[in-house]
Amino acid sequence: MNLMLLFIGSVFLLLGVCMLCDYFWYLYKAEKIQGRITRVDEYQRKDRDSRVRTLYRPYFEFSMHNVRYEIKSNTSYYRKIMEEGEQVDILFIPGHEDKARLARANNPVMACLFIVLGLPALYLGVAS
């Protein structure tokens, strides 16, 4: 049994399952409301290979019960796919409006990727 592969596979699988649960939580419990992009921050980040990449992080706002919320998105993009003033769908859990997210950013792709990477590592960790 290879403990390193077992550990890595377990971490990836657990992370993927948590991300998938979060996706389904927002899919079934969240309410959808219209909001708008207030600004898009541009920032640069160095990759592991020392390449500098430009990323774009949107800020959005929406109003609920005469309270205006402005939130920094938890997702950054490699392209500027949203513009200031653009109308967007926003998902929020009632009572947790401050943790709202863009509807287009709520997808299971990364969760499935972690699960797909974790399962073979777990198998190889147990098999070796």
PDB file of C-alpha atoms in Angstrom:
ATOM      1  CA  MET A   1       0.000   0.000   0.000  1.00  0.00           C
ATOM      2  CA  ASN A   2       1.434   3.347  -1.069  1.00  0.00           C
ATOM      3  CA  LEU A   3       0.526   5.790   1.697  1.00  0.00           C
ATOM      4  CA  MET A   4       1.355   8.927  -0.320  1.00  0.00           C
ATOM      5  CA  LEU A   5      -1.019   8.002  -3.156  1.00  0.00           C
ATOM      6  CA  LEU A   6      -3.625   6.928  -0.618  1.00  0.00           C
ATOM      7  CA  PHE A   7      -3.361  10.286   1.154  1.00  0.00           C
ATOM      8  CA  ILE A   8      -3.428  12.343  -2.064  1.00  0.00           C
ATOM      9  CA  GLY A   9      -6.346  10.347  -3.446  1.00  0.00           C
ATOM     10  CA  SER A  10      -8.276  10.757  -0.199  1.00  0.00           C
ATOM     11  CA  VAL A  11      -7.697  14.512  -0.110  1.00  0.00           C
ATOM     12  CA  PHE A  12      -8.730  14.971  -3.750  1.00  0.00           C
ATOM     13  CA  LEU A  13     -11.786  12.767  -3.339  1.00  0.00           C
ATOM     14  CA  LEU A  14     -12.875  14.512  -0.128  1.00  0.00           C
ATOM     15  CA  LEU A  15     -12.356  17.949  -1.667  1.00  0.00           C
ATOM     16  CA  GLY A  16     -14.330  16.944  -4.761  1.00  0.00           C
ATOM     17  CA  VAL A  17     -17.210  15.538  -2.722  1.00  0.00           C
ATOM     18  CA  CYS A  18     -17.332  18.709  -0.574  1.00  0.00           C
ATOM     19  CA  MET A  19     -17.363  20.894  -3.692  1.00  0.00           C
ATOM     20  CA  LEU A  20     -20.099  18.745  -5.238  1.00  0.00           C
ATOM     21  CA  CYS A  21     -22.191  18.980  -2.051  1.00  0.00           C
ATOM     22  CA  ASP A  22     -21.754  22.765  -2.109  1.00  0.00           C
ATOM     23  CA  TYR A  23     -22.882  22.841  -5.753  1.00  0.00           C
ATOM     24  CA  PHE A  24     -26.018  20.805  -5.001  1.00  0.00           C
ATOM     25  CA  TRP A  25     -26.704  22.864  -1.868  1.00  0.00           C
ATOM     26  CA  TYR A  26     -26.830  26.034  -3.974  1.00  0.00           C
ATOM     27  CA  LEU A  27     -28.707  24.267  -6.760  1.00  0.00           C
ATOM     28  CA  TYR A  28     -31.590  23.190  -4.500  1.00  0.00           C
ATOM     29  CA  LYS A  29     -31.615  25.739  -1.650  1.00  0.00           C
ATOM     30  CA  ALA A  30     -30.580  28.983  -3.338  1.00  0.00           C
ATOM     31  CA  GLU A  31     -32.915  31.577  -4.711  1.00  0.00           C
ATOM     32  CA  LYS A  32     -32.153  33.413  -7.926  1.00  0.00           C
ATOM     33  CA  ILE A  33     -32.265  37.184  -8.188  1.00  0.00           C
ATOM     34  CA  GLN A  34     -31.142  39.732 -10.744  1.00  0.00           C
ATOM     35  CA  GLY A  35     -28.140  41.876  -9.948  1.00  0.00           C
ATOM     36  CA  ARG A  36     -25.502  43.768 -11.824  1.00  0.00           C
ATOM     37  CA  ILE A  37     -21.744  43.820 -12.123  1.00  0.00           C
ATOM     38  CA  THR A  38     -20.400  46.900 -10.352  1.00  0.00           C
ATOM     39  CA  ARG A  39     -16.753  46.532 -11.345  1.00  0.00           C
ATOM     40  CA  VAL A  40     -14.239  44.015 -12.602  1.00  0.00           C
ATOM     41  CA  ASP A  41     -10.833  44.035 -10.917  1.00  0.00           C
ATOM     42  CA  GLU A  42      -7.840  43.103 -13.023  1.00  0.00           C
ATOM     43  CA  TYR A  43      -4.890  41.581 -11.227  1.00  0.00           C
ATOM     44  CA  GLN A  44      -1.840  39.552 -12.112  1.00  0.00           C
ATOM     45  CA  ARG A  45      -0.674  36.266 -10.692  1.00  0.00           C
ATOM     46  CA  LYS A  46       2.456  34.235 -11.278  1.00  0.00           C
ATOM     47  CA  ASP A  47       2.012  30.607 -12.261  1.00  0.00           C
ATOM     48  CA  ARG A  48       4.307  27.826 -11.141  1.00  0.00           C
ATOM     49  CA  ASP A  49       6.291  28.208 -14.351  1.00  0.00           C
ATOM     50  CA  SER A  50       6.830  31.934 -13.545  1.00  0.00           C
ATOM     51  CA  ARG A  51       4.470  33.109 -16.286  1.00  0.00           C
ATOM     52  CA  VAL A  52       2.473  36.152 -15.285  1.00  0.00           C
ATOM     53  CA  ARG A  53      -1.244  35.804 -16.017  1.00  0.00           C
ATOM     54  CA  THR A  54      -3.892  38.473 -15.899  1.00  0.00           C
ATOM     55  CA  LEU A  55      -7.069  37.491 -14.076  1.00  0.00           C
ATOM     56  CA  TYR A  56     -10.406  39.270 -13.764  1.00  0.00           C
ATOM     57  CA  ARG A  57     -12.558  39.175 -10.635  1.00  0.00           C
ATOM     58  CA  PRO A  58     -16.059  40.669 -10.810  1.00  0.00           C
ATOM     59  CA  TYR A  59     -17.876  42.468  -8.011  1.00  0.00           C
ATOM     60  CA  PHE A  60     -21.649  42.357  -8.126  1.00  0.00           C
ATOM     61  CA  GLU A  61     -24.522  43.930  -6.287  1.00  0.00           C
ATOM     62  CA  PHE A  62     -28.147  43.151  -5.626  1.00  0.00           C
ATOM     63  CA  SER A  63     -30.869  44.436  -3.321  1.00  0.00           C
ATOM     64  CA  MET A  64     -32.968  42.375  -0.965  1.00  0.00           C
ATOM     65  CA  HIS A  65     -35.570  43.827   1.439  1.00  0.00           C
ATOM     66  CA  ASN A  66     -34.235  47.381   0.922  1.00  0.00           C
ATOM     67  CA  VAL A  67     -30.681  46.287   1.760  1.00  0.00           C
ATOM     68  CA  ARG A  68     -28.026  46.581  -0.924  1.00  0.00           C
ATOM     69  CA  TYR A  69     -25.286  43.955  -0.978  1.00  0.00           C
ATOM     70  CA  GLU A  70     -22.012  44.340  -2.876  1.00  0.00           C
ATOM     71  CA  ILE A  71     -19.988  41.166  -3.023  1.00  0.00           C
ATOM     72  CA  LYS A  72     -16.626  40.178  -4.464  1.00  0.00           C
ATOM     73  CA  SER A  73     -17.045  37.058  -6.565  1.00  0.00           C
ATOM     74  CA  ASN A  74     -15.323  33.905  -5.351  1.00  0.00           C
ATOM     75  CA  THR A  75     -14.394  33.109  -8.957  1.00  0.00           C
ATOM     76  CA  SER A  76     -11.772  34.741 -11.160  1.00  0.00           C
ATOM     77  CA  TYR A  77     -11.604  34.419 -14.931  1.00  0.00           C
ATOM     78  CA  TYR A  78      -8.728  34.399 -17.433  1.00  0.00           C
ATOM     79  CA  ARG A  79     -10.788  36.534 -19.824  1.00  0.00           C
ATOM     80  CA  LYS A  80     -12.881  39.582 -19.115  1.00  0.00           C
ATOM     81  CA  ILE A  81     -16.224  37.913 -19.770  1.00  0.00           C
ATOM     82  CA  MET A  82     -18.329  40.411 -17.791  1.00  0.00           C
ATOM     83  CA  GLU A  83     -18.546  44.164 -18.092  1.00  0.00           C
ATOM     84  CA  GLU A  84     -19.539  46.812 -15.562  1.00  0.00           C
ATOM     85  CA  GLY A  85     -23.274  47.368 -15.536  1.00  0.00           C
ATOM     86  CA  GLU A  86     -24.075  43.954 -17.031  1.00  0.00           C
ATOM     87  CA  GLN A  87     -27.186  42.299 -15.595  1.00  0.00           C
ATOM     88  CA  VAL A  88     -26.440  38.867 -14.105  1.00  0.00           C
ATOM     89  CA  ASP A  89     -28.246  36.105 -12.242  1.00  0.00           C
ATOM     90  CA  ILE A  90     -27.178  35.743  -8.629  1.00  0.00           C
ATOM     91  CA  LEU A  91     -27.758  32.789  -6.305  1.00  0.00           C
ATOM     92  CA  PHE A  92     -28.140  33.283  -2.561  1.00  0.00           C
ATOM     93  CA  ILE A  93     -29.285  31.230   0.394  1.00  0.00           C
ATOM     94  CA  PRO A  94     -31.960  33.118   2.384  1.00  0.00           C
ATOM     95  CA  GLY A  95     -30.387  34.411   5.569  1.00  0.00           C
ATOM     96  CA  HIS A  96     -26.896  34.221   4.051  1.00  0.00           C
ATOM     97  CA  GLU A  97     -27.142  36.943   1.429  1.00  0.00           C
ATOM     98  CA  ASP A  98     -23.555  37.998   2.120  1.00  0.00           C
ATOM     99  CA  LYS A  99     -22.372  34.652   0.684  1.00  0.00           C
ATOM    100  CA  ALA A 100     -24.150  35.062  -2.648  1.00  0.00           C
ATOM    101  CA  ARG A 101     -22.466  33.942  -5.844  1.00  0.00           C
ATOM    102  CA  LEU A 102     -22.835  34.424  -9.551  1.00  0.00           C
ATOM    103  CA  ALA A 103     -25.131  31.784 -11.032  1.00  0.00           C
ATOM    104  CA  ARG A 104     -22.753  31.162 -13.938  1.00  0.00           C
ATOM    105  CA  ALA A 105     -19.938  30.389 -11.481  1.00  0.00           C
ATOM    106  CA  ASN A 106     -21.943  27.653  -9.757  1.00  0.00           C
ATOM    107  CA  ASN A 107     -20.994  24.551 -11.723  1.00  0.00           C
ATOM    108  CA  PRO A 108     -19.775  21.067 -10.832  1.00  0.00           C
ATOM    109  CA  VAL A 109     -16.835  20.844 -13.261  1.00  0.00           C
ATOM    110  CA  MET A 110     -14.039  21.374 -10.724  1.00  0.00           C
ATOM    111  CA  ALA A 111     -15.703  19.027  -8.222  1.00  0.00           C
ATOM    112  CA  CYS A 112     -15.919  16.268 -10.821  1.00  0.00           C
ATOM    113  CA  LEU A 113     -12.304  16.887 -11.842  1.00  0.00           C
ATOM    114  CA  PHE A 114     -11.112  16.424  -8.245  1.00  0.00           C
ATOM    115  CA  ILE A 115     -13.164  13.241  -7.904  1.00  0.00           C
ATOM    116  CA  VAL A 116     -11.863  11.865 -11.216  1.00  0.00           C
ATOM    117  CA  LEU A 117      -8.277  12.561 -10.122  1.00  0.00           C
ATOM    118  CA  GLY A 118      -8.798  11.223  -6.598  1.00  0.00           C
ATOM    119  CA  LEU A 119     -10.298   7.844  -7.491  1.00  0.00           C
ATOM    120  CA  PRO A 120      -7.341   6.511  -9.537  1.00  0.00           C
ATOM    121  CA  ALA A 121      -4.888   7.759  -6.912  1.00  0.00           C
ATOM    122  CA  LEU A 122      -6.868   5.928  -4.222  1.00  0.00           C
ATOM    123  CA  TYR A 123      -6.977   2.783  -6.346  1.00  0.00           C
ATOM    124  CA  LEU A 124      -3.234   2.908  -7.044  1.00  0.00           C
ATOM    125  CA  GLY A 125      -2.545   3.617  -3.370  1.00  0.00           C
ATOM    126  CA  VAL A 126      -4.487   0.549  -2.277  1.00  0.00           C
ATOM    127  CA  ALA A 127      -3.300  -1.711  -5.128  1.00  0.00           C
ATOM    128  CA  SER A 128       0.423  -1.045  -4.726  1.00  0.00           C
TER     129      SER A 128
END
